[in-house]
PDB file of C-alpha atoms in Angstrom:
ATOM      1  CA  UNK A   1      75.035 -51.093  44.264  1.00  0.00           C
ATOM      2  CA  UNK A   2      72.389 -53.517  43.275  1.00  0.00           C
ATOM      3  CA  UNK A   3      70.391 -52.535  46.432  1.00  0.00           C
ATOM      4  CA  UNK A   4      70.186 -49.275  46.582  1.00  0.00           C
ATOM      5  CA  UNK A   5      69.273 -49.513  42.623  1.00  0.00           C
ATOM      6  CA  UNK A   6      66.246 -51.370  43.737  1.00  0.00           C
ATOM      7  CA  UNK A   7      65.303 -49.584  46.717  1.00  0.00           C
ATOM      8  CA  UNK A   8      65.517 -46.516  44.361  1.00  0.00           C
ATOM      9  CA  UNK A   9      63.127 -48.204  42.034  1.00  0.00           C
ATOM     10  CA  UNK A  10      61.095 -49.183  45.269  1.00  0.00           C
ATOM     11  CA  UNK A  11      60.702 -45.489  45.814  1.00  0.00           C
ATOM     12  CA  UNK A  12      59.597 -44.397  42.413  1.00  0.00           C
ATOM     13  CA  UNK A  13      63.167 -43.234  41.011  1.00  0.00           C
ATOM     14  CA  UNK A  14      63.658 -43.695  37.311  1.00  0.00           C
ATOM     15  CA  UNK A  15      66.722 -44.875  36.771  1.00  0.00           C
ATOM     16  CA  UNK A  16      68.548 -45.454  32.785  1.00  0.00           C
ATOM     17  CA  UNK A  17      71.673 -46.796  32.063  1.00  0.00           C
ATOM     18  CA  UNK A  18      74.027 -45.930  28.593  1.00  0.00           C
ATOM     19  CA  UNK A  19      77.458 -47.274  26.978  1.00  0.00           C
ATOM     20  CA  UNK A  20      78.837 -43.947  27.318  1.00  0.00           C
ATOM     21  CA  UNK A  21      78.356 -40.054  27.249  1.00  0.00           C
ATOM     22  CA  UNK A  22      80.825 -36.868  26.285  1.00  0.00           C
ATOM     23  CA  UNK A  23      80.708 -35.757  29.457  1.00  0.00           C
ATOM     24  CA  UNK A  24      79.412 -36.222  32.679  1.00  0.00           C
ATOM     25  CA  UNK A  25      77.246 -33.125  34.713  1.00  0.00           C
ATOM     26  CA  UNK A  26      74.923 -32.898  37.021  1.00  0.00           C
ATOM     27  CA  UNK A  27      72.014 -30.421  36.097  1.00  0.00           C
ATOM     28  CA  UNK A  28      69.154 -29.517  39.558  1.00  0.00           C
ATOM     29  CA  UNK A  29      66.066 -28.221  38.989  1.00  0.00           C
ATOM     30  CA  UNK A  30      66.529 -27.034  35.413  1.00  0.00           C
ATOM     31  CA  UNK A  31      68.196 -24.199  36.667  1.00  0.00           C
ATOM     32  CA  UNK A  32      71.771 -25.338  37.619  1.00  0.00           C
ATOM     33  CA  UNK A  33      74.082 -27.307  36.063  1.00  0.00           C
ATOM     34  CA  UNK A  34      78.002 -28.571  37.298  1.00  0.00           C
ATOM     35  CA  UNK A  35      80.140 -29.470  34.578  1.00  0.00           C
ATOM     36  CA  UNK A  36      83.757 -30.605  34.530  1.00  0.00           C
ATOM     37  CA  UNK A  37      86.150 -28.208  33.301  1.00  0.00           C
ATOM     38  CA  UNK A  38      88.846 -30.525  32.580  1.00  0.00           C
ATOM     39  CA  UNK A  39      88.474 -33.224  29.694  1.00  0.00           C
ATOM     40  CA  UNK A  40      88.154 -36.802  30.890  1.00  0.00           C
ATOM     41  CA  UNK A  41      91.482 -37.105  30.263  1.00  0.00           C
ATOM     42  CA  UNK A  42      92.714 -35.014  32.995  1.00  0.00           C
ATOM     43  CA  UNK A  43      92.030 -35.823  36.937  1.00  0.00           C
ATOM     44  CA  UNK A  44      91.815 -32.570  38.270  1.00  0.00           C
ATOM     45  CA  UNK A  45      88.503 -32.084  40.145  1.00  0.00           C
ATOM     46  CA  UNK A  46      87.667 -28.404  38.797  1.00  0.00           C
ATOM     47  CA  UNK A  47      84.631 -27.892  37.464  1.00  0.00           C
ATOM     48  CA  UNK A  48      82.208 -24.713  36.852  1.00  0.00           C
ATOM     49  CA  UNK A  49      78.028 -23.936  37.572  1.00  0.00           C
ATOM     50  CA  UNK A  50      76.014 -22.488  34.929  1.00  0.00           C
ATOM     51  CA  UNK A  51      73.385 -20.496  35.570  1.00  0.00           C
ATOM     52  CA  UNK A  52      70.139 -20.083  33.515  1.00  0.00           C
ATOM     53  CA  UNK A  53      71.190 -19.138  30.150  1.00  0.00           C
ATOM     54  CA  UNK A  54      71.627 -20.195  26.676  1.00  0.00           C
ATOM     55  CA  UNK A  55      74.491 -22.804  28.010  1.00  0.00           C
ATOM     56  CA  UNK A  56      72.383 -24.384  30.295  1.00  0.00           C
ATOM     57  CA  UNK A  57      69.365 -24.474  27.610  1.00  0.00           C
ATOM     58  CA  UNK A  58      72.366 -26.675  25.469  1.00  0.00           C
ATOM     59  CA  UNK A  59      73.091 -28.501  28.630  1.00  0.00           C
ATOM     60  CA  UNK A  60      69.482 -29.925  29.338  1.00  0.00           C
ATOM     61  CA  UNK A  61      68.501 -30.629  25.799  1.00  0.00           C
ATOM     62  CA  UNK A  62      71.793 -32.848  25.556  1.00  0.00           C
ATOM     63  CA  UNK A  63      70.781 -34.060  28.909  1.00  0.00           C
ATOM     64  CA  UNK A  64      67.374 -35.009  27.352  1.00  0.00           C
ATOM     65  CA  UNK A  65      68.576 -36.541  24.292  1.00  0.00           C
ATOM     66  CA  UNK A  66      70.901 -38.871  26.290  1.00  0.00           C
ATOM     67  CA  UNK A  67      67.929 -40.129  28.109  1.00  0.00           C
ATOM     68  CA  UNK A  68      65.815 -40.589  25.579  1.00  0.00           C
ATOM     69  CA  UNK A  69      68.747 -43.132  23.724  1.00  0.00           C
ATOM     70  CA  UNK A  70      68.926 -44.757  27.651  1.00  0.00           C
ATOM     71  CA  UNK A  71      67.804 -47.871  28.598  1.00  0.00           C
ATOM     72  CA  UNK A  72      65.334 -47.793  32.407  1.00  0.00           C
ATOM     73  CA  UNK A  73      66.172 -50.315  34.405  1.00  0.00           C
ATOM     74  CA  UNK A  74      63.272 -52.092  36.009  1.00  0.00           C
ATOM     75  CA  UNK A  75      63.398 -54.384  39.300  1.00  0.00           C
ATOM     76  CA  UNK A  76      63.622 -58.362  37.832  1.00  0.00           C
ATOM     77  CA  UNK A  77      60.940 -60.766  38.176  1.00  0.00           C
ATOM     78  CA  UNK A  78      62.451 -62.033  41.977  1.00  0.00           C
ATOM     79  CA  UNK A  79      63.124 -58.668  42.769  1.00  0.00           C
ATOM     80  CA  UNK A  80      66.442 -59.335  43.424  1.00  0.00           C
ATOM     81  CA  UNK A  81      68.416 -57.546  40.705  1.00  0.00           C
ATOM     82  CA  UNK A  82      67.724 -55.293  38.114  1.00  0.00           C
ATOM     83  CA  UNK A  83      67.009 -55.320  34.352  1.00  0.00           C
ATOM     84  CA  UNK A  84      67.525 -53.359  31.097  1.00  0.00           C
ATOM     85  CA  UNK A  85      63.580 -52.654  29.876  1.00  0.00           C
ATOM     86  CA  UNK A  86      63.043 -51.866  26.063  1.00  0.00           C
ATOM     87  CA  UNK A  87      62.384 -48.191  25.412  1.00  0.00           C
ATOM     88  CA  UNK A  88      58.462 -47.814  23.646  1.00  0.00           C
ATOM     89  CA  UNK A  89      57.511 -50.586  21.340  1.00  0.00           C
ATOM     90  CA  UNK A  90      57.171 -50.306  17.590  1.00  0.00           C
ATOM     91  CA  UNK A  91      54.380 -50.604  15.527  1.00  0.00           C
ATOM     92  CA  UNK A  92      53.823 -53.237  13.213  1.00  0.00           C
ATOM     93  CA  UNK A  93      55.210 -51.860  10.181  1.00  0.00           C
ATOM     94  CA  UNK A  94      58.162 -50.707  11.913  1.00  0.00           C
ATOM     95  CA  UNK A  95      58.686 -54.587  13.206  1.00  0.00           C
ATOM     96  CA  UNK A  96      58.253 -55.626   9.488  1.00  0.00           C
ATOM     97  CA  UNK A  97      60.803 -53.148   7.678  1.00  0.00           C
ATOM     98  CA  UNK A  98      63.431 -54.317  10.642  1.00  0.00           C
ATOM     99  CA  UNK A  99      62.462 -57.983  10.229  1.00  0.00           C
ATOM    100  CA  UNK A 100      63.381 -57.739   6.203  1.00  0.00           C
ATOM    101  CA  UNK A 101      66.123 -55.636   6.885  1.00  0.00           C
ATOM    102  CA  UNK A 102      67.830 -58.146   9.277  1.00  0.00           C
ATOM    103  CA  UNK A 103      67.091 -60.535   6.785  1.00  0.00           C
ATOM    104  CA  UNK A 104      69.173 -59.323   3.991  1.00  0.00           C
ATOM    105  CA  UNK A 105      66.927 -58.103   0.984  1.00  0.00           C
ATOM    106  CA  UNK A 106      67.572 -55.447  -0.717  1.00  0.00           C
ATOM    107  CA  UNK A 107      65.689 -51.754  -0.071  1.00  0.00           C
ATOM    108  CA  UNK A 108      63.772 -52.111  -3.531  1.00  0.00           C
ATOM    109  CA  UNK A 109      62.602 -56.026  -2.770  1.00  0.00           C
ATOM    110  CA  UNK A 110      61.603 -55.169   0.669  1.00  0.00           C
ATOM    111  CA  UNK A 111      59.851 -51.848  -0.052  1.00  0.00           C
ATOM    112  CA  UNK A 112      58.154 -53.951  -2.416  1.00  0.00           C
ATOM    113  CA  UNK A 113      57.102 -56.615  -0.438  1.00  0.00           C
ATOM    114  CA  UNK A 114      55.785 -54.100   2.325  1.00  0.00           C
ATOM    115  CA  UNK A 115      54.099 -52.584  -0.371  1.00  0.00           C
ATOM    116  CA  UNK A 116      55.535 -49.113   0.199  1.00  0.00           C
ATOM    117  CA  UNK A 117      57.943 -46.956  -1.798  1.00  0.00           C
ATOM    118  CA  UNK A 118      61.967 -47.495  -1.476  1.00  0.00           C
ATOM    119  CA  UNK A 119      61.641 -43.965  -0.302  1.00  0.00           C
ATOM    120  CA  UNK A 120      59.405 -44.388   2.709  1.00  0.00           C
ATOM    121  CA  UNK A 121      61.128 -48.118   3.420  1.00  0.00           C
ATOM    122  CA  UNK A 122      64.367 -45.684   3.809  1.00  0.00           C
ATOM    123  CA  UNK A 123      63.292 -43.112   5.585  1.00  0.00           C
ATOM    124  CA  UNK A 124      61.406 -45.772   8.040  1.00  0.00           C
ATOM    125  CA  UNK A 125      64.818 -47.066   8.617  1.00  0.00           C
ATOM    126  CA  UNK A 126      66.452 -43.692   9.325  1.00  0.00           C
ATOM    127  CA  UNK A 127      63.670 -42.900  12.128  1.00  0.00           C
ATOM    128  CA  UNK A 128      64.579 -46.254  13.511  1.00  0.00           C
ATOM    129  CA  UNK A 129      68.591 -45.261  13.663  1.00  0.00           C
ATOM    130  CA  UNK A 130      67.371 -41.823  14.795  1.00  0.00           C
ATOM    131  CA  UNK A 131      65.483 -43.463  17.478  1.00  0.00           C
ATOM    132  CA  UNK A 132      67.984 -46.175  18.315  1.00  0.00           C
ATOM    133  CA  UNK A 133      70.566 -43.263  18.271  1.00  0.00           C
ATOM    134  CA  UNK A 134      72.377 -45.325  15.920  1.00  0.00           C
ATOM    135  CA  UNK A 135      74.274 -44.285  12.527  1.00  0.00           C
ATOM    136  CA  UNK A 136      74.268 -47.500  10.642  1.00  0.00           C
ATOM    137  CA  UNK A 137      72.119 -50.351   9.849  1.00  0.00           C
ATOM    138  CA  UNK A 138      74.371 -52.853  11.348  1.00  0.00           C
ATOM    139  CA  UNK A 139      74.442 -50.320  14.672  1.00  0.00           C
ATOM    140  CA  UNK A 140      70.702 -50.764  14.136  1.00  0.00           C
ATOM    141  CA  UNK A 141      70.258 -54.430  14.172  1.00  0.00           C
ATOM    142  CA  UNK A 142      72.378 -54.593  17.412  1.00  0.00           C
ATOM    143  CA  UNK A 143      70.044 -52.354  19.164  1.00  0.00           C
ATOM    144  CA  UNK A 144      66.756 -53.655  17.651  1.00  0.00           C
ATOM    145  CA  UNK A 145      67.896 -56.824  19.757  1.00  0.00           C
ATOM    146  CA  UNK A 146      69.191 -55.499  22.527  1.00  0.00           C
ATOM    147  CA  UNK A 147      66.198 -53.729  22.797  1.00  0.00           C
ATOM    148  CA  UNK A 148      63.795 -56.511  21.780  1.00  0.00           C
ATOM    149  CA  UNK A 149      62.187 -54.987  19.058  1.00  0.00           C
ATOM    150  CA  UNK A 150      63.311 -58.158  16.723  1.00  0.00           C
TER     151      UNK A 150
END
């Protein structure tokens, strides 16, 4: 699989990787998609096309926002394997409100020491989940270094 990963990559393919999704579907041209009928808990291999409508408009924004919370994979420095890249870098604030996060202090001491309100130090830290697709701070600290951003 490794190889025709990279010879995708060779080609120009962009190719993300996540834990897990809902559901699996296959969506062509923005104007088709295939989805399972059965849950993934059944085996049966039914499944139904959508045409352009409302359903497919939910289909490719849930598409969208699964790719956006992917990781790309890039070829590795040999060129022999592949490699989870970090998704957009943060800016230096950003890097600062997860560094005294991870560190422990409380939202008040931190705000302070940024030199911000608690208010904005909070709502930083939600964009970050939001962006990390994550729904706790913990969730958040795993990703920030999985992802490299501290």
């Amino acid at each position: 699989m490794v190889g025709e990963v990279l010879a995708s990559l060779t080609e120009g393919e962009e190719i993300r990787v996540t834990e897990s999704v809902p559901v699996k579907l296959v969506i062509a041209d923005d104007d088709l998609a295939k989805v399972p009928l059965t849950s993934s808990r059944n085996t049966a291999a039914a499944s139904i096309v959508v045409h352009p409508s409302g359903l497919l408009d939910v289909l490719i924004g849930y598409f969208e926002a699964a790719w956006q919370r992917a990781y790309p994979l890039s070829a590795n420095a040999a060129g022999d394997d592949v490699a989870e890249t970090p998704t957009g870098d943060l800016d230096e604030l950003d890097l600062r409100i997860l560094t005294l996060m991870l560190s422990g202090l409380t939202d008040h001491t931190a705000a302070g020491q940024l030199g911000i309100s608690r208010r904005t130090y909070q709502r930083r830290i939600g964009d970050l989940m939001a962006r990390a697709g994550m729904e706790t701070r913990v969730q958040l600290g795993w990703q920030a270094a999985r992802r490299g951003w501290a």
